[in-house]
Short mmCIF file of C-alpha atoms in Angstrom, two decimals:
data_model
loop_
_atom_site.label_atom_id
_atom_site.label_comp_id
_atom_site.label_asym_id
_atom_site.label_seq_id
_atom_site.Cartn_x
_atom_site.Cartn_y
_atom_site.Cartn_z
CA MET A 1 -29.79 -23.62 8.27
CA LEU A 2 -28.06 -20.09 8.98
CA ILE A 3 -30.77 -17.39 7.28
CA ASP A 4 -30.70 -13.25 7.84
CA ALA A 5 -33.00 -11.30 7.32
CA TYR A 6 -31.94 -10.38 3.53
CA GLY A 7 -32.63 -13.99 2.39
CA ARG A 8 -28.47 -15.22 2.53
CA VAL A 9 -27.76 -17.94 3.56
CA ALA A 10 -24.51 -18.67 4.99
CA THR A 11 -23.52 -21.79 4.09
CA ASP A 12 -19.26 -20.66 3.98
CA LEU A 13 -17.56 -20.42 7.74
CA ARG A 14 -14.00 -18.85 8.61
CA VAL A 15 -12.75 -20.31 11.82
CA SER A 16 -9.24 -17.69 13.60
CA LEU A 17 -7.79 -19.94 15.01
CA THR A 18 -4.96 -18.35 16.38
CA ASP A 19 -4.49 -14.05 16.98
CA ARG A 20 -0.69 -14.36 16.71
CA CYS A 21 1.94 -13.59 13.60
CA ASN A 22 4.48 -13.97 12.62
CA LEU A 23 5.34 -10.97 10.84
CA ARG A 24 3.76 -7.41 11.32
CA CYS A 25 2.55 -5.95 8.46
CA THR A 26 1.76 -1.74 7.18
CA TYR A 27 -1.84 -2.70 6.62
CA CYS A 28 -2.04 -5.13 9.49
CA MET A 29 -1.20 -3.94 12.86
CA PRO A 30 1.65 -2.36 14.39
CA GLU A 31 5.66 -2.85 14.16
CA GLU A 32 5.44 -3.79 18.59
CA GLY A 33 2.89 -5.73 17.24
CA LEU A 34 -0.42 -5.92 19.71
CA GLN A 35 -1.61 -6.96 23.55
CA TRP A 36 -2.39 -10.99 22.43
CA LEU A 37 -4.94 -12.97 23.73
CA ALA A 38 -4.33 -14.92 26.39
CA LYS A 39 -4.53 -18.27 26.89
CA PRO A 40 -7.59 -19.46 28.13
CA ASP A 41 -9.58 -17.26 27.00
CA LEU A 42 -8.85 -19.09 23.25
CA LEU A 43 -11.14 -22.13 22.52
CA THR A 44 -9.85 -25.19 23.13
CA ASP A 45 -8.99 -27.67 19.93
CA ASP A 46 -12.03 -29.35 21.26
CA GLU A 47 -14.31 -26.10 21.65
CA ILE A 48 -13.21 -25.44 17.98
CA VAL A 49 -13.54 -29.01 16.51
CA ARG A 50 -17.08 -29.11 18.52
CA LEU A 51 -18.16 -25.77 16.82
CA ILE A 52 -17.66 -26.67 12.97
CA ASP A 53 -19.18 -30.78 13.94
CA ILE A 54 -22.78 -27.47 15.16
CA ALA A 55 -22.68 -25.73 12.28
CA VAL A 56 -22.31 -28.59 9.34
CA THR A 57 -24.00 -31.17 10.82
CA SER A 58 -27.02 -28.57 12.05
CA LEU A 59 -26.44 -25.77 10.29
CA GLY A 60 -25.97 -25.85 6.49
CA ILE A 61 -21.77 -24.62 6.13
CA GLU A 62 -20.11 -26.70 3.16
CA GLU A 63 -16.55 -25.10 3.47
CA VAL A 64 -13.83 -24.09 6.22
CA ARG A 65 -11.63 -21.90 5.76
CA PHE A 66 -8.99 -21.21 8.89
CA THR A 67 -7.56 -18.51 9.43
CA GLY A 68 -6.02 -16.32 12.02
CA GLY A 69 -3.71 -13.84 12.79
CA GLU A 70 -1.50 -17.40 11.14
CA PRO A 71 -3.34 -20.69 11.06
CA LEU A 72 0.17 -22.22 11.06
CA LEU A 73 1.23 -20.81 15.12
CA ARG A 74 -1.60 -22.88 15.52
CA PRO A 75 -0.24 -25.87 17.39
CA GLY A 76 -3.26 -27.96 16.50
CA LEU A 77 -3.62 -27.13 13.29
CA VAL A 78 -2.88 -31.08 11.59
CA GLY A 79 -4.97 -32.61 14.18
CA ILE A 80 -8.16 -30.04 13.83
CA VAL A 81 -7.98 -30.27 10.42
CA GLU A 82 -7.74 -34.54 10.62
CA ARG A 83 -11.33 -34.36 12.50
CA VAL A 84 -12.77 -32.18 11.42
CA ALA A 85 -11.80 -33.92 7.84
CA ALA A 86 -13.75 -37.04 9.02
CA LEU A 87 -17.24 -35.29 9.41
CA ARG A 88 -19.66 -36.35 7.52
CA PRO A 89 -21.09 -34.66 5.75
CA ARG A 90 -17.64 -33.40 5.33
CA PRO A 91 -16.94 -29.90 4.94
CA GLN A 92 -14.49 -28.60 1.90
CA MET A 93 -11.39 -27.22 4.08
CA SER A 94 -9.54 -24.75 3.34
CA LEU A 95 -5.98 -21.99 5.22
CA THR A 96 -5.12 -18.38 4.61
CA THR A 97 -2.24 -17.83 5.15
CA ASN A 98 0.41 -16.22 4.50
CA GLY A 99 2.89 -19.12 3.77
CA ILE A 100 5.73 -18.59 6.31
CA GLY A 101 5.65 -22.64 7.91
CA LEU A 102 4.16 -24.31 5.03
CA LYS A 103 7.61 -25.51 3.57
CA ARG A 104 7.49 -28.19 7.04
CA THR A 105 3.63 -28.27 6.63
CA ALA A 106 2.15 -28.59 3.19
CA ALA A 107 2.14 -32.37 2.75
CA ALA A 108 0.72 -32.99 7.47
CA LEU A 109 -2.03 -30.54 6.25
CA LYS A 110 -2.47 -32.25 2.48
CA THR A 111 -2.55 -36.08 4.30
CA ALA A 112 -4.70 -34.57 6.80
CA GLY A 113 -7.19 -33.78 4.56
CA LEU A 114 -6.90 -29.54 3.79
CA ASP A 115 -8.33 -29.50 0.25
CA ARG A 116 -6.14 -26.01 -0.62
CA VAL A 117 -4.76 -22.51 0.56
CA ASN A 118 -4.72 -19.40 0.17
CA VAL A 119 -1.16 -17.10 0.17
CA SER A 120 -0.96 -14.19 1.02
CA LEU A 121 2.55 -12.13 -0.89
CA ASP A 122 2.37 -9.00 -1.94
CA THR A 123 4.94 -8.14 -3.66
CA LEU A 124 8.58 -10.07 -5.78
CA ARG A 125 10.90 -8.15 -4.27
CA PRO A 126 12.71 -9.09 -1.28
CA ASP A 127 13.53 -5.48 -0.05
CA VAL A 128 10.10 -4.37 -0.50
CA PHE A 129 8.41 -7.16 0.75
CA LYS A 130 10.56 -7.10 4.26
CA THR A 131 9.29 -3.59 3.76
CA LEU A 132 5.97 -4.15 4.25
CA THR A 133 6.00 -6.99 6.12
CA ARG A 134 8.89 -6.02 8.31
CA ARG A 135 10.67 -8.87 8.76
CA ASP A 136 13.21 -10.60 6.57
CA ARG A 137 11.18 -13.74 4.94
CA HIS A 138 10.12 -13.33 1.57
CA LYS A 139 12.47 -16.29 0.38
CA ASP A 140 10.35 -18.49 3.53
CA VAL A 141 6.87 -17.73 1.91
CA ILE A 142 7.95 -18.15 -2.37
CA GLU A 143 8.93 -22.24 -0.77
CA GLY A 144 6.29 -22.63 1.21
CA LEU A 145 4.45 -21.62 -1.99
CA TYR A 146 6.22 -24.28 -4.28
CA ALA A 147 5.30 -26.50 -1.00
CA ALA A 148 2.00 -26.00 -1.24
CA ARG A 149 1.22 -27.06 -5.63
CA GLU A 150 3.90 -29.94 -5.30
CA ALA A 151 1.06 -31.62 -2.07
CA GLY A 152 -2.10 -30.78 -4.66
CA LEU A 153 -3.27 -28.30 -2.58
CA THR A 154 -4.43 -26.74 -5.59
CA PRO A 155 -5.56 -24.23 -6.84
CA VAL A 156 -3.10 -22.85 -4.74
CA LYS A 157 -4.80 -18.35 -4.76
CA VAL A 158 -1.54 -16.36 -4.27
CA ASN A 159 -3.74 -12.91 -2.85
CA SER A 160 -1.64 -9.44 -2.82
CA VAL A 161 -2.62 -6.27 -1.37
CA LEU A 162 -1.16 -3.23 -3.24
CA MET A 163 -0.06 -0.33 -1.38
CA PRO A 164 0.63 3.61 -2.87
CA GLY A 165 4.29 3.73 -4.02
CA LEU A 166 5.84 0.24 -2.66
CA ASN A 167 3.93 -2.00 -4.67
CA ASP A 168 1.62 -0.08 -7.76
CA ASP A 169 3.51 -0.27 -9.63
CA GLU A 170 4.08 -4.77 -9.07
CA ALA A 171 0.49 -5.84 -10.09
CA PRO A 172 1.03 -7.31 -14.29
CA ASP A 173 4.58 -8.42 -12.64
CA LEU A 174 2.94 -10.40 -10.58
CA LEU A 175 0.31 -11.93 -12.65
CA ALA A 176 2.90 -12.86 -15.43
CA TRP A 177 5.07 -14.73 -12.08
CA ALA A 178 0.84 -16.25 -11.03
CA VAL A 179 0.93 -17.54 -14.43
CA GLU A 180 4.18 -18.79 -15.26
CA HIS A 181 4.00 -20.87 -12.23
CA HIS A 182 0.69 -21.65 -11.80
CA TYR A 183 -1.06 -20.24 -9.21
CA GLU A 184 -4.54 -18.18 -8.35
CA LEU A 185 -3.58 -14.45 -8.02
CA ARG A 186 -6.17 -12.19 -6.55
CA PHE A 187 -5.51 -8.80 -5.60
CA ILE A 188 -7.18 -7.19 -2.75
CA GLU A 189 -8.42 -3.54 -2.16
CA GLN A 190 -6.53 -2.49 1.24
CA MET A 191 -9.52 -2.46 3.64
CA PRO A 192 -9.44 -0.29 7.24
CA LEU A 193 -8.81 -3.97 9.47
CA ASP A 194 -5.29 -1.56 10.69
CA ALA A 195 -5.55 -1.89 14.22
CA GLN A 196 -3.22 1.74 13.63
CA HIS A 197 -6.29 2.38 11.87
CA GLY A 198 -4.21 4.63 9.54
CA TRP A 199 -6.34 3.58 6.36
CA LYS A 200 -7.64 6.70 4.09
CA ARG A 201 -10.22 6.18 1.31
CA ASP A 202 -8.30 8.41 -0.97
CA GLY A 203 -5.13 6.84 -0.66
CA MET A 204 -5.97 2.82 -1.84
CA ILE A 205 -5.47 1.49 -4.97
CA THR A 206 -8.64 1.08 -6.18
CA ALA A 207 -9.38 -1.49 -8.29
CA GLY A 208 -10.35 0.40 -11.53
CA ASP A 209 -6.65 0.82 -10.92
CA ILE A 210 -6.12 -2.95 -10.75
CA LEU A 211 -7.51 -3.47 -13.77
CA ALA A 212 -6.32 -0.29 -16.16
CA SER A 213 -1.98 -1.31 -15.31
CA LEU A 214 -3.19 -5.73 -16.23
CA ARG A 215 -4.66 -3.89 -19.12
CA THR A 216 -1.35 -3.06 -20.18
CA ARG A 217 0.04 -5.97 -20.36
CA PHE A 218 -2.61 -8.88 -20.25
CA GLY A 219 -6.37 -8.69 -22.63
CA LEU A 220 -9.16 -9.80 -19.52
CA THR A 221 -12.06 -11.21 -20.64
CA GLU A 222 -14.17 -10.99 -17.31
CA GLU A 223 -16.23 -13.93 -16.29
CA GLY A 224 -19.07 -12.26 -15.60
CA CYS A 225 -21.85 -12.62 -12.59
CA GLN A 226 -23.01 -16.87 -13.18
CA ALA A 227 -19.89 -18.21 -13.36
CA ARG A 228 -18.69 -15.33 -9.46
CA GLY A 229 -21.99 -16.80 -7.67
CA SER A 230 -20.71 -15.46 -4.52
CA ALA A 231 -17.58 -15.84 -3.97
CA PRO A 232 -16.12 -12.72 -3.14
CA ALA A 233 -13.63 -11.92 -6.68
CA GLU A 234 -14.46 -10.73 -10.23
CA ARG A 235 -12.68 -12.84 -12.33
CA TRP A 236 -11.35 -12.44 -15.55
CA LEU A 237 -9.16 -14.35 -18.13
CA VAL A 238 -6.04 -14.12 -19.10
CA ASP A 239 -5.06 -14.45 -22.52
CA GLY A 240 -8.61 -15.84 -22.93
CA GLY A 241 -7.21 -17.90 -21.03
CA PRO A 242 -7.64 -21.34 -18.87
CA HIS A 243 -5.11 -18.87 -16.20
CA ARG A 244 -7.98 -16.69 -14.08
CA VAL A 245 -6.98 -13.68 -11.86
CA GLY A 246 -8.81 -12.02 -9.82
CA VAL A 247 -9.57 -8.79 -7.98
CA ILE A 248 -12.07 -8.67 -4.07
CA ALA A 249 -13.26 -5.31 -4.47
CA SER A 250 -14.71 -4.69 -0.36
CA VAL A 251 -14.04 -0.90 -0.61
CA THR A 252 -15.31 0.47 -4.47
CA ARG A 253 -17.29 -2.74 -6.12
CA PRO A 254 -18.82 -4.09 -2.13
CA PHE A 255 -20.79 -7.58 -3.19
CA CYS A 256 -22.55 -7.98 0.99
CA ALA A 257 -25.44 -9.29 -1.31
CA ALA A 258 -24.28 -12.38 -2.22
CA CYS A 259 -22.58 -12.78 1.49
CA ASP A 260 -22.31 -16.54 2.51
CA ARG A 261 -19.57 -16.06 5.11
CA THR A 262 -20.29 -16.28 8.85
CA ARG A 263 -16.92 -15.91 10.11
CA LEU A 264 -15.97 -17.45 14.47
CA THR A 265 -13.93 -15.40 15.82
CA THR A 266 -9.91 -17.23 17.64
CA ASP A 267 -11.91 -16.73 21.36
CA GLY A 268 -15.51 -17.88 20.29
CA GLN A 269 -17.21 -14.99 18.92
CA ILE A 270 -19.66 -15.38 16.51
CA ARG A 271 -19.50 -12.85 13.74
CA THR A 272 -21.77 -11.88 11.48
CA CYS A 273 -19.07 -10.03 9.15
CA LEU A 274 -15.23 -8.07 9.32
CA PHE A 275 -16.95 -4.77 10.30
CA ALA A 276 -19.52 -5.48 12.24
CA ALA A 277 -20.09 -3.67 15.15
CA GLU A 278 -21.53 -6.46 17.69
CA GLU A 279 -20.38 -10.42 18.69
CA THR A 280 -22.32 -12.92 19.87
CA ASP A 281 -21.01 -15.03 22.83
CA LEU A 282 -20.33 -18.61 22.47
CA ARG A 283 -17.68 -19.44 24.18
CA ALA A 284 -19.41 -19.38 27.61
CA ALA A 285 -22.41 -20.51 25.98
CA LEU A 286 -19.61 -23.77 25.28
CA ARG A 287 -18.43 -23.35 29.33
CA ALA A 288 -21.36 -23.86 30.56
CA ASP A 289 -22.42 -27.27 29.21
CA ALA A 290 -24.86 -25.72 27.09
CA PRO A 291 -25.82 -28.25 24.29
CA ASP A 292 -25.77 -28.90 21.12
CA GLU A 293 -29.19 -27.63 20.52
CA GLU A 294 -28.87 -24.13 22.18
CA ILE A 295 -25.53 -23.21 20.97
CA ALA A 296 -27.53 -23.92 17.10
CA ARG A 297 -29.72 -21.76 18.31
CA ILE A 298 -28.40 -18.30 19.27
CA TRP A 299 -25.90 -18.83 16.26
CA ARG A 300 -29.29 -19.07 14.02
CA GLU A 301 -30.21 -15.80 16.23
CA ALA A 302 -26.65 -14.68 15.24
CA MET A 303 -26.62 -15.20 11.65
CA TRP A 304 -30.67 -13.21 11.18
CA GLY A 305 -29.86 -9.64 12.56
CA LYS A 306 -26.71 -9.64 9.79
CA THR A 307 -26.73 -5.99 8.69
CA ALA A 308 -28.11 -5.60 5.04
CA GLY A 309 -24.02 -4.33 3.61
CA ALA A 310 -20.10 -3.12 5.19
CA GLY A 311 -20.79 1.01 3.19
CA LEU A 312 -17.00 1.57 2.96
CA ASP A 313 -17.70 3.51 0.59
CA ASP A 314 -19.05 5.44 2.82
CA PRO A 315 -17.33 8.39 4.17
CA THR A 316 -19.05 8.26 7.74
CA PHE A 317 -18.14 4.75 7.61
CA VAL A 318 -16.21 4.50 11.23
CA GLN A 319 -13.79 0.91 11.57
CA PRO A 320 -13.97 -1.82 13.67
CA ASP A 321 -11.65 -1.50 17.29
CA ARG A 322 -11.08 -5.13 16.98
CA PRO A 323 -7.79 -5.85 14.85
CA MET A 324 -8.24 -7.70 11.48
CA SER A 325 -5.31 -10.66 13.59
CA ALA A 326 -8.58 -11.11 16.08
CA ILE A 327 -11.12 -11.58 13.54
CA GLY A 328 -9.77 -14.12 10.74
CA GLY A 329 -10.61 -12.39 6.81
#
């Protein structure tokens, strides 16, 4: 079991498979990209599967989410999914992706054992997409979403970040589109995860702003805390249901007290939180031929030291020095 000093138990593992990405989203990284990790620093496929095996069989992990960077850029992705699906007990598996490349891989991922996907899409307007991502790939994302739904990677969740002056007027249109195509839309408050440290608390679109905008067109009925559990998204029924919309208010309505996540970076570090100041190295233990029991002990010790919360709404909060692409979402 992965328990911390506040009694929270981690059952959800986020695994970053690569720090690379084929978009350059303005809220994530600079236009010229980042200094990518050297290949010897990255965990191998075998190392990733071994750590997930330890997490599932010895530490109580029930859900595995593959992230990046952009996880579809990982050459061995389908094989990793297939091997994790063979573990007993079998964890639930999902993938967070920008959707580029999903059209050609959705069916293979489903066959390998992936359960569902989260796809990032911030706008329905191709010109705005190009401004936000610095790439002209809007059509590829739309086609990837359709392929995921057709392959049965459901529920297909769409993650959207609203940015002032770019797409902050699109919330109702995005929800109407998601309802029409049977996707579950989730708005995410912009978090301080940009490598260039351009985030400003007073310039972000808040959960309150998003909900006010949605209510100009839709009736929203809150599901409540019991239905939410430890999920990061607060959810509302749209016009009485069955469709839902979620808001992940990491900054203005932090949910740290219910957090059940642990994170493995692409270079083999354990992070107890996206905003943790410290990491714990598992790669060194792996490559020193440490037994599974020792690796599990190191992991448990790291999680016991997890802090109470991130404090993102505190004006003294200091942004992390690792870009989002190296940590995983």
